Amino acid sequence: MSDSTTSPTPPTARRRRVPRRLLALGAALATAATVLVAAPWATAASTLTNPGFDSNGASQTPTGWSESGTVAASKSEYGGRNGGYHLAHWASAAYTVETTQTLTGLTAGTYTMTAWTRSSGGQGASYISLRNCGSSEVMVYIPTSTSSWTQISGSINVTSAGNCTVVIRSRANANNWINVDDVTFTRSGSTGGGSSTISIRGVDLSALKKNEDKGALYYDANGNRGDAITILRNGGANYARLKVWVNPADGYNNKARVLTMASRIKAAGMKLLVDFHYSDSWADPGHQTKPAAWSGYSFAQLRDAVYNHTYDVLNALRNQGTTADMVQVGNELNAGMLLPDGTSQNFYNLGQLLKSGINAVKAVNTGTRVMLHLAEGGNNSLFRWWFDGVVGQGVQFDVIGASYYPYWHGSLSGLQANLNDMATRYNKDVVVVETAYGFTTAQKDAHENIFNSSLASAGGFPASAQGQVDELKAVYNVVRNVPNNRGLGVFYWEPAWTAVAGNGWDPTNPNSGNAWENQAMFDYNSRALPVVAVLGTA
């Protein structure tokens, strides 16, 4: 444990030009190789020809493989992971190339691909995909900027047609490279079913109660009116997240409201994640404001207040039979909490506050898992800096949470690299605890929306119902491919926060509008969008 009371300056965070929490809502991967434990059901040997690119030595076209695009950029060369040779993609000018192998005569079932990779970084896209297998293409992004061999994996369902193509793809700038070696493609022995699953298919329902009280209605995809929780659960959601504010101006997201919503969530057969903001309003990278009642407290009093508030809410949940399954001690803690006392520039103080909250969680129920949560899920240098700091103070936790909005937080490959590194470096499970995407750029109310045409362009998916589906599927796939089954799941942020008068972003202003309605899972007629059905595809 470090006795230092200060820390280095954190990596620069991307600032958001949006209101409050919606205002402040890649990087280098670990140099250590990620070791993936083989799944116990992976009984078949590789069905690929020349999986290690060794059979014909240094060659323009490795035996068994085909090339398309800038074919000169793809070749086998000396220097494999265990000696011998490997596949290399490189060119002195910008290039796009695919190295592929199609397997035929496969028995229907679930198959898993693994490969060892390393990369210079700088690619527009570099991934290994499983394509034309009879189900949706699975893409596994190659971690960026790591000179050490790192193992990646992905799983897919091969249909009765019995074909599947392994695709190694690079779209890269001049002089950027990837290496790939020791590719495997093995069957689970199952007949049918989807790709490997993740356990948490979550939704944040913090705004739902106020929405309902202000008149919001909800309909399923067939136009039948129903309860939003039931509609989302029937779509496949199995976990709900609720934020807690200390003394909010509008009386929502406080202890009493959380208890009410927790009863409904548990009655629907879903698990519960409680998200403590330790504020009267939004806590995020740009805002970590003390509750008004705590504003004059000494540091010792703040530490006690964190414990007492956390214990009070969680004990009340336990007493009504709705014990929290997981708890966030703080929300998007990039800058720290309860500023300025708990700043991330002083990991000693921050560690004391985090320990106080964590101790309260475990005092109520030792089985409740504790999550620590940062924004900027694609920013590996930030995550390493911050988690090294709190781990150095002896902070004990169970899960690492990341916010990932593709229009703010970088590429999917950056997210994959960061989650892989977090799971391996700290031996922790990881969760994308916030993501969302817009189904349109049009507005429902007069308040300007966060997600607009500019962000849609940056996000890489169309601003459409299908784009929203594709974004969630892509994030699911990233989490699914975290090594050693450490990717627990994904939470979609505020799918039921539709535009109704009186439930805007500012709890102190009943006339404020909603900047989020075009990222909900319900359209402007309050009908469930296709993305609801994606919840169950994890």
Coordinates of C-alpha atoms in Angstrom, one line a residue:
M1 CA 0.0 0.0 0.0
S2 CA 1.4 3.4 -1.0
D3 CA 1.6 6.1 1.6
S4 CA 1.6 8.8 -1.1
T5 CA -1.1 11.4 -0.8
T6 CA -0.8 12.7 -4.4
S7 CA -0.9 11.1 -7.8
P8 CA 0.3 12.0 -11.3
T9 CA -1.8 14.1 -13.6
P10 CA -4.4 11.8 -15.3
P11 CA -4.5 11.3 -19.1
T12 CA -6.5 14.0 -20.8
A13 CA -10.2 13.1 -20.8
R14 CA -12.5 13.9 -23.6
R15 CA -14.9 16.7 -22.6
R16 CA -18.5 16.6 -23.7
R17 CA -20.5 19.6 -24.8
V18 CA -23.8 18.5 -23.4
P19 CA -25.8 19.3 -20.3
R20 CA -24.5 18.2 -16.8
R21 CA -24.3 14.4 -16.6
L22 CA -25.1 14.3 -20.2
L23 CA -22.3 16.9 -20.5
A24 CA -19.4 15.1 -19.3
L25 CA -20.5 11.6 -19.9
G26 CA -7.7 4.0 -28.4
A27 CA -5.2 3.8 -26.1
A28 CA -2.3 1.5 -25.4
L29 CA -3.1 -2.1 -24.5
A30 CA -1.1 -3.9 -21.8
T31 CA 2.2 -5.1 -23.1
A32 CA 1.8 -8.4 -21.3
A33 CA 0.2 -11.1 -23.4
T34 CA -3.3 -12.2 -22.5
V35 CA -3.6 -16.0 -21.8
L36 CA -6.9 -17.4 -22.7
V37 CA -8.0 -20.6 -20.8
A38 CA -9.4 -23.1 -23.3
A39 CA -13.1 -23.7 -23.0
P40 CA -13.7 -27.1 -21.4
W41 CA -16.0 -28.1 -24.3
A42 CA -13.5 -27.4 -27.0
T43 CA -12.7 -31.0 -27.8
A44 CA -12.1 -30.9 -31.6
A45 CA -8.7 -30.2 -33.1
S46 CA -8.4 -27.2 -35.5
T47 CA -10.1 -27.8 -38.8
L48 CA -8.0 -25.1 -40.5
T49 CA -5.3 -25.8 -43.0
N50 CA -1.9 -24.3 -42.1
P51 CA -3.2 -22.6 -38.9
G52 CA 0.3 -21.5 -37.9
F53 CA 1.4 -20.2 -41.4
D54 CA 4.4 -22.5 -41.3
S55 CA 3.8 -25.1 -44.0
N56 CA 5.4 -23.2 -46.9
G57 CA 7.7 -20.8 -45.0
A58 CA 8.0 -17.2 -46.1
S59 CA 5.5 -16.9 -48.9
Q60 CA 3.3 -14.3 -50.6
T61 CA 0.3 -16.6 -50.1
P62 CA 0.4 -19.0 -47.2
T63 CA -0.8 -22.5 -48.1
G64 CA -4.6 -23.0 -47.4
W65 CA -5.3 -19.2 -47.3
S66 CA -6.6 -16.8 -50.0
E67 CA -6.0 -13.1 -50.3
S68 CA -8.0 -10.1 -51.6
G69 CA -7.6 -6.4 -51.7
T70 CA -4.0 -5.1 -51.5
V71 CA -2.7 -8.7 -51.7
A72 CA 0.9 -7.7 -51.6
A73 CA 0.3 -6.5 -48.0
S74 CA -0.4 -10.1 -46.8
K75 CA 2.3 -12.7 -46.5
S76 CA 3.8 -15.2 -44.2
E77 CA 7.2 -14.3 -42.7
Y78 CA 9.7 -15.7 -40.3
G79 CA 9.3 -15.1 -36.5
G80 CA 6.3 -16.9 -35.3
R81 CA 5.0 -16.9 -31.7
N82 CA 6.9 -20.2 -31.0
G83 CA 9.5 -19.9 -33.7
G84 CA 8.7 -20.7 -37.3
Y85 CA 6.4 -18.3 -39.2
H86 CA 3.4 -16.0 -38.8
L87 CA 1.0 -14.0 -41.0
A88 CA 1.9 -10.4 -41.5
H89 CA -0.2 -7.5 -42.9
W90 CA 2.0 -4.5 -43.8
A91 CA 2.6 -2.1 -46.7
S92 CA 4.4 1.2 -47.2
A93 CA 1.2 2.9 -48.4
A94 CA -2.3 2.8 -47.0
Y95 CA -3.9 -0.6 -47.6
T96 CA -6.9 -2.8 -47.2
V97 CA -6.4 -6.6 -47.3
E98 CA -8.2 -9.8 -46.3
T99 CA -6.6 -13.2 -45.7
T100 CA -9.3 -15.8 -45.7
Q101 CA -9.9 -19.5 -45.4
T102 CA -13.3 -21.1 -46.0
L103 CA -14.2 -24.4 -44.1
T104 CA -16.8 -26.7 -45.6
G105 CA -18.6 -29.8 -44.4
L106 CA -18.8 -28.6 -40.8
T107 CA -21.4 -30.2 -38.5
A108 CA -23.9 -27.6 -37.3
G109 CA -23.2 -26.2 -33.9
T110 CA -21.3 -23.6 -32.0
Y111 CA -17.6 -23.1 -33.0
T112 CA -14.9 -21.0 -31.3
M113 CA -12.0 -19.3 -33.1
T114 CA -8.9 -18.3 -31.2
A115 CA -5.8 -16.6 -32.6
W116 CA -2.6 -15.0 -31.2
T117 CA -2.1 -11.4 -32.5
R118 CA 0.1 -8.4 -32.1
S119 CA 0.0 -5.0 -33.7
S120 CA 1.7 -1.7 -34.3
G121 CA -1.6 0.3 -33.9
G122 CA -2.7 2.9 -36.3
Q123 CA -5.1 0.7 -38.2
G124 CA -8.5 2.1 -39.3
A125 CA -9.8 -1.4 -38.6
S126 CA -8.1 -4.7 -37.9
Y127 CA -10.0 -7.8 -36.8
I128 CA -10.6 -11.5 -37.3
S129 CA -14.2 -12.3 -38.3
L130 CA -16.3 -15.4 -38.8
R131 CA -18.3 -14.8 -41.9
N132 CA -20.9 -16.6 -44.1
C133 CA -21.5 -19.2 -41.4
G134 CA -25.3 -19.0 -41.6
S135 CA -25.6 -16.6 -38.7
S136 CA -24.6 -12.9 -38.2
E137 CA -20.9 -12.2 -38.8
V138 CA -18.8 -12.1 -35.6
M139 CA -15.9 -9.7 -35.6
V140 CA -13.1 -9.8 -33.0
Y141 CA -10.9 -6.7 -33.0
I142 CA -7.2 -7.1 -32.8
P143 CA -5.8 -5.1 -29.8
T144 CA -3.8 -2.1 -30.8
S145 CA -0.2 -1.1 -30.0
T146 CA 1.1 -4.2 -28.3
S147 CA 4.3 -5.9 -29.3
S148 CA 3.6 -8.9 -27.2
W149 CA 1.5 -11.8 -28.5
T150 CA -2.1 -11.5 -27.2
Q151 CA -4.8 -14.2 -27.6
I152 CA -8.3 -13.2 -28.8
S153 CA -11.3 -15.4 -29.4
G154 CA -14.8 -15.4 -30.8
S155 CA -17.7 -17.8 -31.1
I156 CA -20.4 -18.3 -33.8
N157 CA -23.2 -20.7 -34.6
V158 CA -22.6 -22.6 -37.9
T159 CA -25.9 -23.7 -39.5
S160 CA -26.7 -26.9 -41.3
A161 CA -25.2 -25.5 -44.5
G162 CA -21.9 -26.4 -42.8
N163 CA -19.7 -23.6 -44.2
C164 CA -17.8 -20.8 -42.4
T165 CA -15.1 -18.4 -43.5
V166 CA -12.3 -17.1 -41.2
V167 CA -11.4 -13.6 -42.3
I168 CA -8.2 -11.7 -41.1
R169 CA -8.8 -8.1 -42.2
S170 CA -6.7 -4.9 -42.1
R171 CA -7.6 -1.4 -43.2
A172 CA -4.4 0.4 -42.2
N173 CA -2.3 3.5 -42.7
A174 CA 1.1 3.3 -44.3
N175 CA 3.7 1.2 -42.4
N176 CA 1.2 -0.1 -39.8
W177 CA 1.2 -3.8 -39.3
I178 CA -0.5 -6.8 -37.6
N179 CA 0.8 -10.3 -37.0
V180 CA -1.4 -13.3 -36.6
D181 CA -0.3 -16.9 -35.6
D182 CA -1.7 -20.2 -34.3
V183 CA -5.3 -19.8 -35.4
T184 CA -7.8 -22.5 -34.2
F185 CA -11.4 -23.2 -35.1
T186 CA -13.0 -25.8 -32.8
R187 CA -16.6 -27.1 -32.2
S188 CA -18.3 -27.3 -28.9
G189 CA -20.1 -30.5 -29.6
S190 CA -23.5 -28.8 -29.3
T191 CA -26.0 -28.9 -32.1
G192 CA -27.6 -25.5 -32.5
G193 CA -27.8 -22.6 -30.2
G194 CA -26.0 -19.3 -30.6
S195 CA -22.6 -18.1 -29.8
S196 CA -21.2 -18.2 -26.3
T197 CA -23.3 -16.0 -23.9
I198 CA -22.7 -13.3 -21.4
S199 CA -24.5 -13.4 -18.1
I200 CA -25.7 -9.8 -17.7
R201 CA -28.1 -8.2 -20.1
G202 CA -28.9 -5.1 -18.3
V203 CA -31.0 -1.9 -18.6
D204 CA -30.8 1.3 -16.5
L205 CA -34.3 2.2 -15.4
S206 CA -33.5 5.1 -13.2
A207 CA -35.8 7.5 -15.0
L208 CA -38.7 5.1 -15.4
K209 CA -40.8 5.9 -12.3
K210 CA -40.8 9.7 -12.9
N211 CA -41.6 9.0 -16.6
E212 CA -44.6 7.0 -15.6
D213 CA -45.7 9.5 -13.0
K214 CA -45.6 12.2 -15.7
G215 CA -47.8 10.2 -18.0
A216 CA -45.5 8.0 -20.1
L217 CA -47.1 4.9 -21.6
Y218 CA -45.3 1.9 -23.2
Y219 CA -46.2 -0.6 -25.9
D220 CA -44.6 -3.8 -27.1
A221 CA -43.5 -4.3 -30.7
N222 CA -47.0 -5.4 -31.6
G223 CA -48.6 -2.3 -30.2
N224 CA -49.9 -3.9 -27.0
R225 CA -49.8 -1.6 -24.0
G226 CA -47.7 -2.9 -21.1
D227 CA -45.3 -2.3 -18.3
A228 CA -41.9 -1.2 -19.5
I229 CA -40.1 -3.5 -17.2
T230 CA -42.1 -6.5 -18.5
I231 CA -41.5 -5.5 -22.1
L232 CA -37.8 -5.2 -21.6
R233 CA -37.6 -8.4 -19.5
N234 CA -39.5 -10.2 -22.3
G235 CA -37.0 -8.9 -24.7
G236 CA -34.3 -10.6 -22.7
A237 CA -33.2 -8.1 -20.0
N238 CA -32.2 -9.9 -16.8
Y239 CA -30.6 -7.1 -14.7
A240 CA -31.7 -3.5 -13.9
R241 CA -29.7 -0.6 -12.7
L242 CA -31.0 2.2 -10.4
K243 CA -29.0 5.3 -9.5
V244 CA -29.2 6.8 -6.0
W245 CA -29.1 10.5 -5.2
V246 CA -28.9 11.7 -1.7
N247 CA -31.5 14.5 -1.6
P248 CA -32.6 15.3 -5.1
A249 CA -34.7 18.4 -5.8
D250 CA -37.4 16.5 -7.6
G251 CA -37.7 13.7 -5.0
Y252 CA -36.8 10.9 -7.5
N253 CA -33.8 8.5 -7.4
N254 CA -33.8 8.9 -3.6
K255 CA -34.0 6.0 -1.1
A256 CA -37.8 5.8 -1.1
R257 CA -38.1 5.7 -4.9
V258 CA -35.3 3.2 -5.2
L259 CA -37.0 0.9 -2.8
T260 CA -40.2 1.1 -4.9
M261 CA -38.5 0.4 -8.1
A262 CA -36.4 -2.4 -6.6
S263 CA -39.6 -4.3 -5.6
R264 CA -40.9 -4.1 -9.2
I265 CA -37.5 -5.2 -10.6
K266 CA -37.2 -8.2 -8.3
A267 CA -40.8 -9.2 -8.8
A268 CA -40.1 -9.3 -12.6
G269 CA -37.4 -11.9 -11.8
M270 CA -34.5 -9.5 -12.6
K271 CA -31.3 -8.8 -10.6
L272 CA -30.5 -5.4 -9.2
L273 CA -27.5 -3.1 -9.6
V274 CA -27.5 0.0 -7.3
D275 CA -25.5 2.9 -8.5
F276 CA -24.5 5.4 -5.8
H277 CA -23.7 8.9 -7.1
Y278 CA -23.0 10.5 -3.7
S279 CA -24.6 13.7 -4.9
D280 CA -28.0 15.4 -5.1
S281 CA -27.7 15.3 -8.9
W282 CA -25.6 13.9 -11.7
A283 CA -22.2 12.5 -10.9
D284 CA -19.9 12.0 -13.9
P285 CA -16.4 13.0 -15.1
G286 CA -17.3 16.7 -15.1
H287 CA -19.5 16.8 -11.9
Q288 CA -18.8 15.1 -8.6
T289 CA -20.6 17.7 -6.4
K290 CA -21.1 17.0 -2.7
P291 CA -24.7 16.7 -1.5
A292 CA -25.8 20.0 0.0
A293 CA -26.2 18.4 3.4
W294 CA -22.6 17.3 3.4
S295 CA -21.0 20.5 2.0
G296 CA -19.5 21.6 5.3
Y297 CA -18.3 18.2 6.5
S298 CA -14.7 17.5 7.4
F299 CA -13.0 14.7 5.6
A300 CA -13.7 12.3 8.5
Q301 CA -17.3 13.3 8.4
L302 CA -17.5 12.8 4.7
R303 CA -16.0 9.3 5.1
D304 CA -18.6 8.5 7.7
A305 CA -21.4 9.9 5.6
V306 CA -20.5 7.7 2.7
Y307 CA -20.7 4.6 4.9
N308 CA -23.9 5.6 6.6
H309 CA -25.7 6.6 3.4
T310 CA -24.6 3.4 1.6
Y311 CA -25.5 1.2 4.5
D312 CA -28.9 2.9 5.0
V313 CA -30.1 2.4 1.4
L314 CA -28.8 -1.1 1.1
N315 CA -30.0 -2.3 4.5
A316 CA -33.5 -1.0 3.6
L317 CA -33.4 -2.9 0.4
R318 CA -32.4 -6.1 2.3
N319 CA -35.1 -5.6 4.9
Q320 CA -37.8 -5.4 2.2
G321 CA -36.5 -8.6 0.5
T322 CA -34.8 -6.9 -2.4
T323 CA -31.1 -7.2 -1.6
A324 CA -28.8 -5.6 -4.2
D325 CA -26.9 -8.1 -6.3
M326 CA -24.3 -5.6 -7.3
V327 CA -23.4 -2.1 -6.1
Q328 CA -21.4 0.8 -7.7
V329 CA -19.5 2.8 -5.1
G330 CA -19.5 5.9 -7.2
N331 CA -20.4 6.7 -10.8
E332 CA -18.0 7.5 -13.6
L333 CA -15.2 8.2 -11.1
N334 CA -12.5 9.5 -13.6
A335 CA -12.1 12.7 -11.5
G336 CA -12.8 11.1 -8.2
M337 CA -15.9 11.7 -5.9
L338 CA -17.1 14.3 -3.5
L339 CA -14.8 16.9 -4.9
P340 CA -12.4 18.4 -4.0
D341 CA -11.8 16.0 -1.0
G342 CA -12.0 12.8 -3.0
T343 CA -10.1 13.9 -6.1
S344 CA -8.3 11.4 -8.2
Q345 CA -5.3 13.6 -7.8
N346 CA -5.1 12.3 -4.2
F347 CA -5.5 8.5 -4.3
Y348 CA -5.1 8.3 -0.5
N349 CA -8.2 10.3 0.2
L350 CA -10.1 8.7 -2.7
G351 CA -9.2 5.3 -1.4
Q352 CA -10.5 6.1 2.1
L353 CA -13.9 7.2 0.7
L354 CA -14.1 4.1 -1.6
K355 CA -13.2 1.8 1.3
S356 CA -15.9 3.3 3.4
G357 CA -18.6 2.7 0.8
I358 CA -17.3 -0.8 0.1
N359 CA -17.2 -1.7 3.8
A360 CA -20.9 -0.6 4.0
V361 CA -21.8 -2.8 1.1
K362 CA -20.2 -5.9 2.6
A363 CA -21.6 -5.1 6.1
V364 CA -25.1 -5.4 4.6
N365 CA -24.5 -8.5 2.5
T366 CA -21.1 -10.1 1.9
G367 CA -22.4 -11.7 -1.3
T368 CA -23.2 -8.3 -3.0
R369 CA -20.5 -7.6 -5.6
V370 CA -18.8 -4.2 -5.7
M371 CA -18.1 -2.4 -9.0
L372 CA -15.9 0.6 -9.6
H373 CA -16.8 2.5 -12.7
L374 CA -15.1 4.9 -15.1
A375 CA -16.2 6.6 -18.3
E376 CA -14.2 6.5 -21.5
G377 CA -14.2 2.7 -22.0
G378 CA -11.7 2.8 -24.9
N379 CA -9.1 4.8 -22.9
N380 CA -6.7 2.2 -21.6
S381 CA -4.1 4.6 -20.3
L382 CA -6.8 6.3 -18.1
F383 CA -8.1 3.0 -16.8
R384 CA -4.6 1.8 -16.0
W385 CA -3.6 5.0 -14.2
W386 CA -6.8 5.2 -12.2
F387 CA -7.1 1.5 -11.2
D388 CA -3.3 1.3 -10.4
G389 CA -3.9 4.2 -8.1
V390 CA -6.8 2.7 -6.1
V391 CA -5.3 -0.8 -6.0
G392 CA -2.2 0.8 -4.7
Q393 CA -4.3 2.1 -1.7
G394 CA -5.5 -1.4 -1.0
V395 CA -9.1 -0.8 -2.2
Q396 CA -10.8 -4.2 -2.6
F397 CA -13.5 -4.6 -5.3
D398 CA -15.0 -7.2 -7.5
V399 CA -15.9 -5.8 -10.9
I400 CA -14.6 -3.1 -13.2
G401 CA -17.3 -1.1 -15.0
A402 CA -16.9 1.1 -18.1
S403 CA -19.1 3.5 -19.9
Y404 CA -18.8 3.1 -23.7
Y405 CA -20.6 5.4 -26.1
P406 CA -19.0 4.8 -29.6
Y407 CA -19.6 8.5 -30.6
W408 CA -17.5 9.7 -27.6
H409 CA -15.2 6.9 -26.5
G410 CA -13.3 5.6 -29.5
S411 CA -13.3 2.5 -31.5
L412 CA -14.7 -0.9 -30.7
S413 CA -11.1 -2.2 -31.0
G414 CA -10.1 0.2 -28.3
L415 CA -12.9 -1.0 -26.0
Q416 CA -11.9 -4.6 -26.7
A417 CA -8.2 -3.9 -25.9
N418 CA -9.0 -2.0 -22.7
L419 CA -11.5 -4.6 -21.3
N420 CA -9.0 -7.4 -22.2
D421 CA -6.3 -5.6 -20.3
M422 CA -8.5 -4.8 -17.3
A423 CA -9.6 -8.4 -16.9
T424 CA -6.1 -9.7 -17.2
R425 CA -4.1 -7.0 -15.4
Y426 CA -6.4 -6.9 -12.3
N427 CA -7.9 -10.4 -12.5
K428 CA -11.4 -8.9 -12.4
D429 CA -14.7 -9.3 -14.2
V430 CA -15.6 -6.4 -16.5
V431 CA -19.0 -4.9 -17.5
V432 CA -19.9 -2.2 -20.0
V433 CA -22.2 -0.6 -17.5
E434 CA -23.4 2.2 -19.9
T435 CA -23.9 2.2 -23.7
A436 CA -26.6 3.5 -26.0
Y437 CA -27.2 4.7 -29.6
G438 CA -29.8 6.8 -31.4
F439 CA -32.5 5.3 -33.7
T440 CA -33.0 8.8 -35.3
T441 CA -31.6 12.3 -35.2
A442 CA -35.1 13.8 -35.0
Q443 CA -36.4 15.3 -31.8
K444 CA -39.6 14.5 -29.9
D445 CA -39.5 17.6 -27.6
A446 CA -38.1 21.1 -28.0
H447 CA -34.9 20.3 -26.1
E448 CA -31.8 19.6 -28.3
N449 CA -30.8 16.0 -28.2
I450 CA -27.3 14.8 -27.5
F451 CA -27.2 12.3 -30.3
N452 CA -27.2 14.2 -33.6
S453 CA -26.0 13.7 -37.1
S454 CA -22.4 14.7 -36.1
L455 CA -22.3 12.1 -33.4
A456 CA -23.9 9.5 -35.6
S457 CA -21.1 10.0 -38.1
A458 CA -18.5 9.7 -35.3
G459 CA -20.2 6.6 -33.8
G460 CA -19.8 4.5 -36.9
F461 CA -23.4 3.2 -37.1
P462 CA -26.4 4.8 -38.9
A463 CA -28.9 6.8 -36.9
S464 CA -31.6 4.3 -37.5
A465 CA -33.4 1.4 -35.7
Q466 CA -31.0 -1.0 -37.4
G467 CA -28.0 1.1 -36.4
Q468 CA -29.2 1.0 -32.8
V469 CA -29.4 -2.8 -33.1
D470 CA -26.0 -3.1 -34.7
E471 CA -24.3 -1.0 -32.0
L472 CA -25.7 -3.1 -29.1
K473 CA -24.8 -6.3 -30.9
A474 CA -21.2 -5.0 -31.5
V475 CA -20.8 -4.1 -27.8
Y476 CA -22.2 -7.5 -26.7
N477 CA -19.6 -9.1 -29.0
V478 CA -16.7 -7.2 -27.5
V479 CA -17.7 -8.2 -24.0
R480 CA -18.3 -11.8 -25.1
N481 CA -14.7 -12.0 -26.3
V482 CA -13.0 -10.8 -23.2
P483 CA -10.5 -13.6 -22.2
N484 CA -11.2 -16.2 -19.6
N485 CA -14.9 -15.5 -19.5
R486 CA -14.3 -12.3 -17.6
G487 CA -16.8 -10.3 -19.7
L488 CA -19.9 -10.3 -17.5
G489 CA -22.3 -8.2 -19.6
V490 CA -23.7 -4.9 -20.8
F491 CA -26.2 -2.4 -19.5
Y492 CA -28.1 -0.2 -21.9
W493 CA -28.5 3.3 -20.4
E494 CA -32.0 4.6 -19.9
P495 CA -34.0 2.7 -22.6
A496 CA -37.3 3.9 -21.1
W497 CA -36.5 7.6 -20.8
T498 CA -38.9 8.9 -23.4
A499 CA -39.9 12.5 -23.8
V500 CA -42.7 13.5 -21.4
A501 CA -43.3 16.9 -20.0
G502 CA -41.8 17.3 -16.5
N503 CA -39.1 14.6 -16.8
G504 CA -36.2 16.5 -18.3
W505 CA -32.5 16.2 -17.5
D506 CA -32.4 18.8 -14.8
P507 CA -34.1 17.7 -11.5
T508 CA -34.1 21.3 -10.3
N509 CA -36.1 22.5 -13.3
P510 CA -39.5 20.9 -14.1
N511 CA -39.5 22.7 -17.4
S512 CA -36.3 21.2 -18.7
G513 CA -36.4 18.9 -21.7
N514 CA -35.1 15.4 -22.4
A515 CA -31.9 15.2 -24.4
W516 CA -32.0 11.4 -24.6
E517 CA -35.3 10.3 -26.1
N518 CA -33.8 9.4 -29.5
Q519 CA -31.6 6.8 -27.7
A520 CA -34.4 5.1 -25.9
M521 CA -35.6 1.6 -26.8
F522 CA -39.1 3.0 -27.5
D523 CA -39.9 5.0 -30.6
Y524 CA -41.8 8.3 -30.7
N525 CA -45.1 6.4 -30.5
S526 CA -43.8 4.7 -27.4
R527 CA -43.6 1.3 -29.2
A528 CA -40.7 -1.0 -28.5
L529 CA -38.0 -0.8 -31.1
P530 CA -36.2 -3.9 -32.6
V531 CA -33.3 -3.3 -30.3
V532 CA -35.4 -4.7 -27.4
A533 CA -35.3 -8.1 -28.9
V534 CA -31.5 -7.9 -29.1
L535 CA -31.3 -7.9 -25.3
G536 CA -31.8 -11.6 -25.3
T537 CA -29.2 -12.4 -27.9
A538 CA -26.2 -12.0 -25.6

